[in-house]
PDB file of C-alpha atoms in Angstrom:
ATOM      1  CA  UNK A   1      62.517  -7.312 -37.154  1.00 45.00           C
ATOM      2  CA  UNK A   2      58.795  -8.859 -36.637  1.00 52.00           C
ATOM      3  CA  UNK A   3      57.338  -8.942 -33.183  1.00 57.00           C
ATOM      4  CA  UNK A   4      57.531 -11.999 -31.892  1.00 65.00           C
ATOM      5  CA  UNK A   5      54.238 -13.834 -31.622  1.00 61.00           C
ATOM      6  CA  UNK A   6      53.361 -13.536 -27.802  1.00 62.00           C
ATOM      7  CA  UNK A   7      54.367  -9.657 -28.298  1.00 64.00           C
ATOM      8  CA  UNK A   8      51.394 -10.071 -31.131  1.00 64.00           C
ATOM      9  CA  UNK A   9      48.791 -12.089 -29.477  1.00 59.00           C
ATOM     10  CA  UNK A  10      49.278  -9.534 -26.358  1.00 64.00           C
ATOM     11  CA  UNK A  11      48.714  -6.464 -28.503  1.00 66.00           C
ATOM     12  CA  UNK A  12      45.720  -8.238 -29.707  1.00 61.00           C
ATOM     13  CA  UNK A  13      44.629  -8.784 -26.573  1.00 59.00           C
ATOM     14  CA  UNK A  14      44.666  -4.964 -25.093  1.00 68.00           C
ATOM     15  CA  UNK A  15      43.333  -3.935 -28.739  1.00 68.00           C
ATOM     16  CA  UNK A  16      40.226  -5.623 -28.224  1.00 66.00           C
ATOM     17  CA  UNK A  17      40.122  -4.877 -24.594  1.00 69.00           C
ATOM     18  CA  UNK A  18      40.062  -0.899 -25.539  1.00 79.00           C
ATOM     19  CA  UNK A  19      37.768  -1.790 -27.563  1.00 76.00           C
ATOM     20  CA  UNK A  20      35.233  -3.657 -25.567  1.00 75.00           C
ATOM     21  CA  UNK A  21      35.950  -0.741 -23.083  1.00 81.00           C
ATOM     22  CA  UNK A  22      35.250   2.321 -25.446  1.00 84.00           C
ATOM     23  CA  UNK A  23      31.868   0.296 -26.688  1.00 82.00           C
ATOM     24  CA  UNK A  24      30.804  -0.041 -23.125  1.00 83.00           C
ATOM     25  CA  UNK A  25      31.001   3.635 -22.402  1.00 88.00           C
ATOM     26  CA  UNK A  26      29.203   3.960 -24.881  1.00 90.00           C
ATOM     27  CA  UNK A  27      26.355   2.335 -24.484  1.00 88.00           C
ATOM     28  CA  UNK A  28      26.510   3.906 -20.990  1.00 89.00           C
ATOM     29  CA  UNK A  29      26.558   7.231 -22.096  1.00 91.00           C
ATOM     30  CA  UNK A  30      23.758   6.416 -24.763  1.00 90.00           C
ATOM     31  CA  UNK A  31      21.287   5.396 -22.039  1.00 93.00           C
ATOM     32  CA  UNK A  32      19.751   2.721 -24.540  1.00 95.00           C
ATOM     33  CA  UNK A  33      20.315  -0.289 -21.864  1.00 95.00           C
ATOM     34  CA  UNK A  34      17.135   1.978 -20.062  1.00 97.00           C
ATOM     35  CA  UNK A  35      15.053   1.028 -23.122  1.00 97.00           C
ATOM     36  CA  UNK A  36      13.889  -2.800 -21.824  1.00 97.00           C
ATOM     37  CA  UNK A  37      13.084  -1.486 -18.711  1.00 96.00           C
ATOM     38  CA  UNK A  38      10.665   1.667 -20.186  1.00 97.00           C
ATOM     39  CA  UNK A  39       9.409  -1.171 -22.120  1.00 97.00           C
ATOM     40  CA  UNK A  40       8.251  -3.202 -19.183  1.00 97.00           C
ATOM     41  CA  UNK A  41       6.638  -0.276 -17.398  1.00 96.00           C
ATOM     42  CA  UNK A  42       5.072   0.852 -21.171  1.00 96.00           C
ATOM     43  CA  UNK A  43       3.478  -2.642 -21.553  1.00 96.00           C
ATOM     44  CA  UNK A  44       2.160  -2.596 -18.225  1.00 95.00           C
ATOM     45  CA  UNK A  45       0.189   0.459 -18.583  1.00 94.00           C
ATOM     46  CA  UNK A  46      -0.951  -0.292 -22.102  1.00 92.00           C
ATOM     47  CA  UNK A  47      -3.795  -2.778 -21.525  1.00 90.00           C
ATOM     48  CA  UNK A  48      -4.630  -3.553 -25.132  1.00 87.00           C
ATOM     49  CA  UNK A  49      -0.679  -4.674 -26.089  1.00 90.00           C
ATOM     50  CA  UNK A  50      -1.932  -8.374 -23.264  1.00 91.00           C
ATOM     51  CA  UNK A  51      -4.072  -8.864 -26.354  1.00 89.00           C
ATOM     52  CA  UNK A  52      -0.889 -10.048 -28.938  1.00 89.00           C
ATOM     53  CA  UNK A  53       0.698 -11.644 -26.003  1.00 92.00           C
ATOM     54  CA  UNK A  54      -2.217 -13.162 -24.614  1.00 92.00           C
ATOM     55  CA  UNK A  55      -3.019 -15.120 -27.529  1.00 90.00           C
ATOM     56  CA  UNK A  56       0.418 -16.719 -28.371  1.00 92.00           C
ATOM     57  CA  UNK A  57       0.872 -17.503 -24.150  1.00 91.00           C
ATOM     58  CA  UNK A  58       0.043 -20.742 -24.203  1.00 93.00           C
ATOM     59  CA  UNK A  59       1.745 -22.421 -26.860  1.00 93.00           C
ATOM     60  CA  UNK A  60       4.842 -20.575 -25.919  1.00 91.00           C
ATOM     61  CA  UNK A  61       4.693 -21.730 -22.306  1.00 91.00           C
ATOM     62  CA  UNK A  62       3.986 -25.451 -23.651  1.00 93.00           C
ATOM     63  CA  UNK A  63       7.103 -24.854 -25.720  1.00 92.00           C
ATOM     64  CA  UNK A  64       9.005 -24.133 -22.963  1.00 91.00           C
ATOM     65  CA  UNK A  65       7.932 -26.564 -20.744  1.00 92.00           C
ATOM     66  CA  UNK A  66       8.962 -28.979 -23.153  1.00 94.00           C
ATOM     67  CA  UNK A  67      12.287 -27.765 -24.172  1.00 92.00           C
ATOM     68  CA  UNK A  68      13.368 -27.747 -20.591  1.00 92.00           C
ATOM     69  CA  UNK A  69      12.351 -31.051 -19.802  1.00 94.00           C
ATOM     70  CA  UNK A  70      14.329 -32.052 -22.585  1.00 95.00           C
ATOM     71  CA  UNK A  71      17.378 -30.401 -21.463  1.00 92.00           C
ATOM     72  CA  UNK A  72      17.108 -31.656 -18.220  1.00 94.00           C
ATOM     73  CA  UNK A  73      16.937 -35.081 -19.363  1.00 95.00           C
ATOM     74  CA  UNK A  74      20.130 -34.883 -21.668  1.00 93.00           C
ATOM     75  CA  UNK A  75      22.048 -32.158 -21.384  1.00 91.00           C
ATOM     76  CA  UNK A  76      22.049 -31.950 -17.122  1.00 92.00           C
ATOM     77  CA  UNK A  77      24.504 -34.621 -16.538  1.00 93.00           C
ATOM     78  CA  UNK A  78      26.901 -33.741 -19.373  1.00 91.00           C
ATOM     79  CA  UNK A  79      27.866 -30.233 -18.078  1.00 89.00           C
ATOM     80  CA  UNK A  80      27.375 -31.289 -14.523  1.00 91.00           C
ATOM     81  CA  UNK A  81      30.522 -33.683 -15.053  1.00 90.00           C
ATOM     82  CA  UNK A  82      32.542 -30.180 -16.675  1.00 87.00           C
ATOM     83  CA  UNK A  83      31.126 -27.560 -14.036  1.00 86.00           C
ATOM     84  CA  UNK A  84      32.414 -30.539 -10.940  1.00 88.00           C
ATOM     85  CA  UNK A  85      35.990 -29.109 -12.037  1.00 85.00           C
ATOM     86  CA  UNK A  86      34.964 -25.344 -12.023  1.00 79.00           C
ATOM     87  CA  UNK A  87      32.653 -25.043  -9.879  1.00 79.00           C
ATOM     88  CA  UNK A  88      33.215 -27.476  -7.345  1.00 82.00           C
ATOM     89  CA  UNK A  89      30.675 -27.928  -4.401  1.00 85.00           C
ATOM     90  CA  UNK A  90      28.227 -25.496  -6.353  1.00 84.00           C
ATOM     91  CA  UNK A  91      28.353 -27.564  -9.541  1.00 85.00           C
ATOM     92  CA  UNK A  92      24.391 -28.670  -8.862  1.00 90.00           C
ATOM     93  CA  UNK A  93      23.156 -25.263  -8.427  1.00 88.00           C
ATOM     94  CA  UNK A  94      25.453 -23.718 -10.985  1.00 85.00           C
ATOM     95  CA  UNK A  95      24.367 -26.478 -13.629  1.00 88.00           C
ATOM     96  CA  UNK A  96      20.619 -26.350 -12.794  1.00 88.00           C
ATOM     97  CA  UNK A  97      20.781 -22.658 -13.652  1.00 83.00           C
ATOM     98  CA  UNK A  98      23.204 -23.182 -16.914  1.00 84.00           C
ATOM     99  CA  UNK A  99      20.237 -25.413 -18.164  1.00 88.00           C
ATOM    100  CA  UNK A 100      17.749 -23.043 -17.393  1.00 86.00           C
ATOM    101  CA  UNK A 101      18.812 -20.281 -18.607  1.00 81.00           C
ATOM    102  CA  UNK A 102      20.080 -22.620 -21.767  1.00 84.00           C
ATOM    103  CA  UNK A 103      15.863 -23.584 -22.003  1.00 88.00           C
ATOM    104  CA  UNK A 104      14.631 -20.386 -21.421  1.00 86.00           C
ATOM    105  CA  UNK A 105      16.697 -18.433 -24.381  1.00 81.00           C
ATOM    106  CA  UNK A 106      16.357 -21.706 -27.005  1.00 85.00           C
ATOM    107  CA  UNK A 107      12.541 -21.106 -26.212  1.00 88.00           C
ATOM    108  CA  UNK A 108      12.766 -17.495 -27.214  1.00 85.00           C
ATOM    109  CA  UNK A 109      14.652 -18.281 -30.296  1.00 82.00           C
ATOM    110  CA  UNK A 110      11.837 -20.544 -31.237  1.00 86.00           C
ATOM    111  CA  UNK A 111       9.415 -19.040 -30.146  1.00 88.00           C
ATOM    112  CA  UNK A 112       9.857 -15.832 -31.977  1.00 84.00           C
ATOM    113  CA  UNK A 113      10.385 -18.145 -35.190  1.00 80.00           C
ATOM    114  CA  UNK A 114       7.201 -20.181 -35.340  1.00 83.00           C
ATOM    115  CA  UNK A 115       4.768 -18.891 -32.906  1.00 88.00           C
ATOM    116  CA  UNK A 116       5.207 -15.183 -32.014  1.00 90.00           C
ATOM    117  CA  UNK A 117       6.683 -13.331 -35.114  1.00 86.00           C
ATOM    118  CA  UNK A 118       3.425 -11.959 -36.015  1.00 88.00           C
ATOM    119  CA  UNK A 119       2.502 -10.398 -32.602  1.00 91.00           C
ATOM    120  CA  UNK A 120       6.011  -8.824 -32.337  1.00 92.00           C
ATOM    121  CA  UNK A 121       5.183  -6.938 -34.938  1.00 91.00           C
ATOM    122  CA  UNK A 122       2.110  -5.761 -34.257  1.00 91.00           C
ATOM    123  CA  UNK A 123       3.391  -4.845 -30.938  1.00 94.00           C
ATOM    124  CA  UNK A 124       6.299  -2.735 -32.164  1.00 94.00           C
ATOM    125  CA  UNK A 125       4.016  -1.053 -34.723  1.00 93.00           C
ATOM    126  CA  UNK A 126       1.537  -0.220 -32.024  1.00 92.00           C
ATOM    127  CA  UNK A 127       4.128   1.593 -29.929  1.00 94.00           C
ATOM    128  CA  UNK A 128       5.134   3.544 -33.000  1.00 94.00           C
ATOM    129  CA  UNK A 129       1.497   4.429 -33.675  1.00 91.00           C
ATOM    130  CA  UNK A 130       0.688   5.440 -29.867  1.00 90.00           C
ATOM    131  CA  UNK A 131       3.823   7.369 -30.197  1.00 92.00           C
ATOM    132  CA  UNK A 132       3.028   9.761 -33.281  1.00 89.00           C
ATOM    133  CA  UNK A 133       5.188   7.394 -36.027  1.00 92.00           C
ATOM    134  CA  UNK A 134       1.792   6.625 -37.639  1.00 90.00           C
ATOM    135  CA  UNK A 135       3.006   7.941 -41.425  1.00 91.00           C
ATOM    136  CA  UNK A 136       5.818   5.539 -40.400  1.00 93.00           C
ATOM    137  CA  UNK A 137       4.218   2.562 -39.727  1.00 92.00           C
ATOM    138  CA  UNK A 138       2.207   3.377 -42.909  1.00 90.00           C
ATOM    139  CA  UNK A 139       4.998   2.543 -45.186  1.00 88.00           C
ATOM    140  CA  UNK A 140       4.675  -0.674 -44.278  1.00 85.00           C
ATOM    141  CA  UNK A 141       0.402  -1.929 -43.443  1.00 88.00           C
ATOM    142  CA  UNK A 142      -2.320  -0.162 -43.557  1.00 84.00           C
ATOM    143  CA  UNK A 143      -3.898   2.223 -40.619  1.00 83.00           C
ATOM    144  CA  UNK A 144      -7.200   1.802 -40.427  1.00 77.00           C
ATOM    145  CA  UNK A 145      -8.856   5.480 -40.029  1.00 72.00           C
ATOM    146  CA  UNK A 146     -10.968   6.401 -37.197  1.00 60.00           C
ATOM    147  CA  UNK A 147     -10.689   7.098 -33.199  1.00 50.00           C
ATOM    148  CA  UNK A 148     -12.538   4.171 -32.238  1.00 51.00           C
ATOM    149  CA  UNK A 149     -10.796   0.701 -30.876  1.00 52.00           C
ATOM    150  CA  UNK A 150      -7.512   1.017 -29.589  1.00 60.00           C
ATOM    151  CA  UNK A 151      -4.207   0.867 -31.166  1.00 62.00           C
ATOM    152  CA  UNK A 152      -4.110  -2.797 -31.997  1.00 66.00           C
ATOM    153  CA  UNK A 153      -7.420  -2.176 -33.481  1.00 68.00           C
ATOM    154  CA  UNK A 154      -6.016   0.226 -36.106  1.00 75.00           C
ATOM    155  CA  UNK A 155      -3.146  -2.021 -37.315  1.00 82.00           C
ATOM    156  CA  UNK A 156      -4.174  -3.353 -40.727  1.00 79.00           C
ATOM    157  CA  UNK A 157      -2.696  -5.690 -43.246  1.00 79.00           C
ATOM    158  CA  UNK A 158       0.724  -6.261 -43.520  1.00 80.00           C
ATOM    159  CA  UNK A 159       2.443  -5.334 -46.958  1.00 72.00           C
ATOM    160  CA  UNK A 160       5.614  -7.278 -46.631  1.00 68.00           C
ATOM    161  CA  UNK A 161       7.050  -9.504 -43.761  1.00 65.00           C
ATOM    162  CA  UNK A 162       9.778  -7.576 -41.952  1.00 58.00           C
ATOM    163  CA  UNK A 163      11.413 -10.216 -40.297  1.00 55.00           C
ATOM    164  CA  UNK A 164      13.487 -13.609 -42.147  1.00 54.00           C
ATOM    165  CA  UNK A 165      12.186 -16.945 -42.114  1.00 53.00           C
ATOM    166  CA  UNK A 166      13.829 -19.452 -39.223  1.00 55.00           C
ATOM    167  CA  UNK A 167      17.061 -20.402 -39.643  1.00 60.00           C
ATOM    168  CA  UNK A 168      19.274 -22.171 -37.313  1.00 68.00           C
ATOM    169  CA  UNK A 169      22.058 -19.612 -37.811  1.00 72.00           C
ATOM    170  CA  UNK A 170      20.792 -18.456 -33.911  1.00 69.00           C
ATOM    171  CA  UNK A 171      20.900 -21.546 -32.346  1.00 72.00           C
ATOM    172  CA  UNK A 172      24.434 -22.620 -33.912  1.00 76.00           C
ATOM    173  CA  UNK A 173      25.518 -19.287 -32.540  1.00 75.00           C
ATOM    174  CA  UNK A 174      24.323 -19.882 -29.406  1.00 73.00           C
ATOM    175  CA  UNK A 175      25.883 -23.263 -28.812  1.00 74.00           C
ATOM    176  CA  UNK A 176      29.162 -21.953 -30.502  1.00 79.00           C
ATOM    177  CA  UNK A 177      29.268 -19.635 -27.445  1.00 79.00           C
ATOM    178  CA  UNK A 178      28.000 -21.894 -25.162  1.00 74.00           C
ATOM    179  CA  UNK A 179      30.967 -23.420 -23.732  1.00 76.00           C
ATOM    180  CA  UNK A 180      32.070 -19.904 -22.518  1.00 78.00           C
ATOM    181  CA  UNK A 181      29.410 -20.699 -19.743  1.00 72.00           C
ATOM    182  CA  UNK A 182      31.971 -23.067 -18.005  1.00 74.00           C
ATOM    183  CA  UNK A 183      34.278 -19.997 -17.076  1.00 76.00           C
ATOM    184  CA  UNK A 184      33.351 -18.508 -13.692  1.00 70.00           C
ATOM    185  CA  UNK A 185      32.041 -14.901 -14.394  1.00 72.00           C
ATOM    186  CA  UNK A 186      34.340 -13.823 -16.851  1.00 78.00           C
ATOM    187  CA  UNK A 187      32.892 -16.391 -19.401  1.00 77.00           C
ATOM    188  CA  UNK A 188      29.309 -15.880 -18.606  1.00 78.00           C
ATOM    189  CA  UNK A 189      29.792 -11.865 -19.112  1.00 82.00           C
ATOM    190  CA  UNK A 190      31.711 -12.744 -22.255  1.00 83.00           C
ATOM    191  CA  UNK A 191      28.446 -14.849 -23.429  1.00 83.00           C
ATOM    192  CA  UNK A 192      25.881 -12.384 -22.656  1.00 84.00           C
ATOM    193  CA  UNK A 193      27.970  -9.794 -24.385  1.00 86.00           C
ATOM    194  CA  UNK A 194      28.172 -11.586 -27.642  1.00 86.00           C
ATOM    195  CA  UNK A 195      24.360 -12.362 -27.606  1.00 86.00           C
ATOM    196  CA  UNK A 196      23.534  -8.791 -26.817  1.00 88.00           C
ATOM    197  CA  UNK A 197      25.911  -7.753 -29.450  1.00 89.00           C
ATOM    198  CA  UNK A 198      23.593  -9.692 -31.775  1.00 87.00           C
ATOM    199  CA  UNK A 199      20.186  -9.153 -30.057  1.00 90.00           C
ATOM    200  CA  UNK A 200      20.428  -5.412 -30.530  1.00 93.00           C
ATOM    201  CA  UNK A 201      20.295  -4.721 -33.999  1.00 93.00           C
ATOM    202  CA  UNK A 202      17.980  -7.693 -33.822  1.00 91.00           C
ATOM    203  CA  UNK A 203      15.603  -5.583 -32.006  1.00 93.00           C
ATOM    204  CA  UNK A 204      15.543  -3.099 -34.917  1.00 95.00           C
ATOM    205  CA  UNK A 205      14.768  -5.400 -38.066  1.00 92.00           C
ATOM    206  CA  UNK A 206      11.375  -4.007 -38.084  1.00 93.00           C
ATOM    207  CA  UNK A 207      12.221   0.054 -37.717  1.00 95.00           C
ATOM    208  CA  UNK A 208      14.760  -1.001 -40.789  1.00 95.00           C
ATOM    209  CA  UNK A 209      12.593  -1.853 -42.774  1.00 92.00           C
ATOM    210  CA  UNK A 210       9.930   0.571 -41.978  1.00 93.00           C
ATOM    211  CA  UNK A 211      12.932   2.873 -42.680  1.00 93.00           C
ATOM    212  CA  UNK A 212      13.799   1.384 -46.291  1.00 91.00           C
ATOM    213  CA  UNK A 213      17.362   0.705 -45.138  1.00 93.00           C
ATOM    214  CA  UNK A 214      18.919  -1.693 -47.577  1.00 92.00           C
ATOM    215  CA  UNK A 215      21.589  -4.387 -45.685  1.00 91.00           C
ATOM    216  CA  UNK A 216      24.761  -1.975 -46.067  1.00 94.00           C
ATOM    217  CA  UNK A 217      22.617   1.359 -44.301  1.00 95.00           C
ATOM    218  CA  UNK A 218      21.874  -1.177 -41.769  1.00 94.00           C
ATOM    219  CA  UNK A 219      24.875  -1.875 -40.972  1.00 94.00           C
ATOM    220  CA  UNK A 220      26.397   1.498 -41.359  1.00 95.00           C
ATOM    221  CA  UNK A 221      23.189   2.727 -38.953  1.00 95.00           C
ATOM    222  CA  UNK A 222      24.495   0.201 -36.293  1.00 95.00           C
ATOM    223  CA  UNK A 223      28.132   0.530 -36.607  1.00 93.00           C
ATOM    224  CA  UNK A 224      27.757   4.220 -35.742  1.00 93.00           C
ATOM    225  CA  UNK A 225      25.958   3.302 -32.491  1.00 94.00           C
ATOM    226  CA  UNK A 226      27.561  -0.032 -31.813  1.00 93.00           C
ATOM    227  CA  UNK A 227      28.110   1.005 -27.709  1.00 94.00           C
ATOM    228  CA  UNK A 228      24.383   1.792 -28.019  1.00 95.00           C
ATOM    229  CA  UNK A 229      22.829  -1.280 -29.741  1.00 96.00           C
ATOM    230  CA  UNK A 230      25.038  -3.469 -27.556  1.00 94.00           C
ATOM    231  CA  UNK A 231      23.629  -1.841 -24.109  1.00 95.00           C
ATOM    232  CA  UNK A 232      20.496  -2.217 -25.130  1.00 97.00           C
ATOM    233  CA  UNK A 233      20.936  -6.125 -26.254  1.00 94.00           C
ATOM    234  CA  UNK A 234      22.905  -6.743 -22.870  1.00 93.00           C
ATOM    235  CA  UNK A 235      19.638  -5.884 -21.295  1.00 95.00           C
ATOM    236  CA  UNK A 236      17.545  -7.175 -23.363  1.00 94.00           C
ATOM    237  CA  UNK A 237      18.808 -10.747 -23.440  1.00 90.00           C
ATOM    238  CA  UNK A 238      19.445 -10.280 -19.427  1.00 90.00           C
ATOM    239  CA  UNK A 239      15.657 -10.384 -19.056  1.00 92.00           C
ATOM    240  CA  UNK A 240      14.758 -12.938 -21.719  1.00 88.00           C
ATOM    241  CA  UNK A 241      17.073 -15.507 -20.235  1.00 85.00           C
ATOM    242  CA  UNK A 242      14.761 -15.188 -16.645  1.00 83.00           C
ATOM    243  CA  UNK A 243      13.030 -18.662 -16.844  1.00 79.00           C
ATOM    244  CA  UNK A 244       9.244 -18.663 -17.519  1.00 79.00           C
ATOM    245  CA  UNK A 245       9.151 -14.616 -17.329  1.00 85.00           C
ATOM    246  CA  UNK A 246      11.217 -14.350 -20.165  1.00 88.00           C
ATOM    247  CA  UNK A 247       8.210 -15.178 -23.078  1.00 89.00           C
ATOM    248  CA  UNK A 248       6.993 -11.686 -21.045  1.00 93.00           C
ATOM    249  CA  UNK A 249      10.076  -9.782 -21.809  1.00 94.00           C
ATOM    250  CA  UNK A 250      10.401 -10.465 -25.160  1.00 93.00           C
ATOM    251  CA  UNK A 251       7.502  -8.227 -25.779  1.00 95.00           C
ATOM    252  CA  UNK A 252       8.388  -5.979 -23.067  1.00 97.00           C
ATOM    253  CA  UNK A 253      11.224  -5.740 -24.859  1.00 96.00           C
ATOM    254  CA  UNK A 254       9.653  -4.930 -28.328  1.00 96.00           C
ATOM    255  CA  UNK A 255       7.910  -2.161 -26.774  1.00 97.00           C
ATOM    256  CA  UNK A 256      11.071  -0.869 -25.189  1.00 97.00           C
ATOM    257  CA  UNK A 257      12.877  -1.370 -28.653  1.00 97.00           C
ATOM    258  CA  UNK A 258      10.307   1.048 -30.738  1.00 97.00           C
ATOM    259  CA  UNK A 259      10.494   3.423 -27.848  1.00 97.00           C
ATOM    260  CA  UNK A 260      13.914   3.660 -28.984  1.00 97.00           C
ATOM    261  CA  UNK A 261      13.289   4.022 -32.382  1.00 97.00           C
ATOM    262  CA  UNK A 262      10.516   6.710 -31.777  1.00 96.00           C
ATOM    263  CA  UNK A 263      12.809   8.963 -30.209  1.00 96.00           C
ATOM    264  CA  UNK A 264      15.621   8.554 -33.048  1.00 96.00           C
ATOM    265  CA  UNK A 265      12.637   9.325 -35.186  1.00 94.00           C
ATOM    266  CA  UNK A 266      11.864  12.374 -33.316  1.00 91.00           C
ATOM    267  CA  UNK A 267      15.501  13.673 -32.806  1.00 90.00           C
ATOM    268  CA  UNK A 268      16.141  12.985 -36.550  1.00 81.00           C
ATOM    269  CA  UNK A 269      13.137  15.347 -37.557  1.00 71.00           C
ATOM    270  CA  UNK A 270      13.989  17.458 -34.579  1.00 52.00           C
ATOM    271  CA  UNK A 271      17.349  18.537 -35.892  1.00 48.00           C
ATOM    272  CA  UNK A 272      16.217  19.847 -39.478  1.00 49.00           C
ATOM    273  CA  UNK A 273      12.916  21.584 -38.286  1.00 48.00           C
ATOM    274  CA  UNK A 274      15.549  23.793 -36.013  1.00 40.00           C
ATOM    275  CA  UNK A 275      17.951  24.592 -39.271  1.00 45.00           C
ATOM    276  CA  UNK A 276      14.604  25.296 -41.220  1.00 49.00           C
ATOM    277  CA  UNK A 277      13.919  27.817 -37.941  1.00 46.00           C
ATOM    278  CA  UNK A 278      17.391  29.471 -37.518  1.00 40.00           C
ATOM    279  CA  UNK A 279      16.795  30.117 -41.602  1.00 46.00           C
ATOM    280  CA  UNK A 280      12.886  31.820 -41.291  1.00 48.00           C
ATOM    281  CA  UNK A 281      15.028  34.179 -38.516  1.00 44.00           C
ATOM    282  CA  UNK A 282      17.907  35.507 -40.296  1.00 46.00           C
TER     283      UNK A 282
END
């Protein structure tokens, strides 16, 4: 006899709650969610990565400015009349920071489309460089030779462009999971957690392809450290939705993000220069 529908919908339910539950420890145990904020202090120290940033800041704060005008204008009143029957007396407040934390991530989708791609990269491959992951970054541009100039300064020309071409497919998704907003707590944590989901392996499109990874490694790659990528795209998109600061984080967290993929690079080369050891000894 079939299980009755509720029975179904309830088994569903606790499936995907294991799941959400085994993916967060995870990510704890991973310690990748650390990654944004070793970015932040990375950039700080590393004068020469204000250069990149520096000379995209403008247009990207004008963006923003303007994209939460707009939202203000036409979008305020709208969910202020849904958040009245949720939020009640803190509908105002609750609303004003809907819309801008609504602004600040449209901005950074945007943003990294038609103003900033460029820099991003540069930024992630000078974090590789500084970190030893120059034959890496190779693959991809040329490294100018010499000690002189800084990092930045070695980056040559690009050979291909790592990351796609805008599409809206972002900015559908984010409005698809919009209205989870309008649930106290439970809905925002459910909407950060499906944009980090995403942002994660976002964060990665350039190591990918500096890695040759066709779309099905890629995916294989994440899948095997789903708890990981997630944690690390919970953080990431944490920071990025901070009004105004978060044009900073995104390249705080680019520098955080090849961090990461430094040390997988180094504990990937670590293990087989141990077996080639253990072999010299026997």
């Amino acid at each position: 006899m079939s299980k009755p529908m509720s029975a179904k919908v309830k088994e569903t339910a606790l499936e995907e709650v294991q799941r959400a539950r085994q993916i967060a420890e995870e990510g704890a145990r991973s310690g990748a969610y650390l990654y944004p904020l070793k970015g932040m202090y990375y950039f700080a120290t590393h004068k020469d990565l204000y250069k990149p940033l520096l000379s995209r800041l403008v247009p990207s704060l004008t963006l923003g400015a303007g994209i939460t005008i707009f939202m203000f204008l036409f979008t305020y009143l709208p969910q202020f009349a849904v958040l009245v029957f949720t939020s009640g007396p803190l509908a105002a407040l609750t609303t004003a920071l809907l819309v801008l934390s609504e602004s600040s991530t449209l901005t950074m989708v945007l943003s990294k489309a038609l103003l900033i791609e460029d820099t991003l990269i540069d930024t992630f491959d000078r974090t590789l460089v500084d970190r030893g992951q120059t034959n890496l970054v190779a693959k991809e541009r040329q490294i100018k030779s010499g000690a002189a100039g800084d990092a930045i300064g070695r980056l040559g020309k690009l050979m291909t462009k790592p990351f796609q071409k805008f599409t809206p497919t972002a900015i559908i998704r984010y409005f698809m999971y919009l209205p989870l907003n309008f649930i106290p707590v439970v809905g925002t944590v459910a909407f950060v957690a499906l944009q980090g989901r995403k942002n994660g392996p976002s964060a990665h499109s350039r190591y990918f392809q500096l890695k040759g990874m066709n779309k099905t490694q890629q995916e294989q790659f994440v899948q095997e450290r789903q708890g990981a990528y997630t944690s690390f795209g919970v953080a990431s998109t944490l920071l990025e939705m901070v009004p105004i600061l978060g044009i900073f984080a995104v390249y705080t967290n680019t520098c955080g993000a090849a961090l990461w993929a430094a040390d997988l690079e180094q504990k990937s080369g670590t293990a087989p220069a141990l077996r080639e050891q253990a072999k010299r000894a026997e």
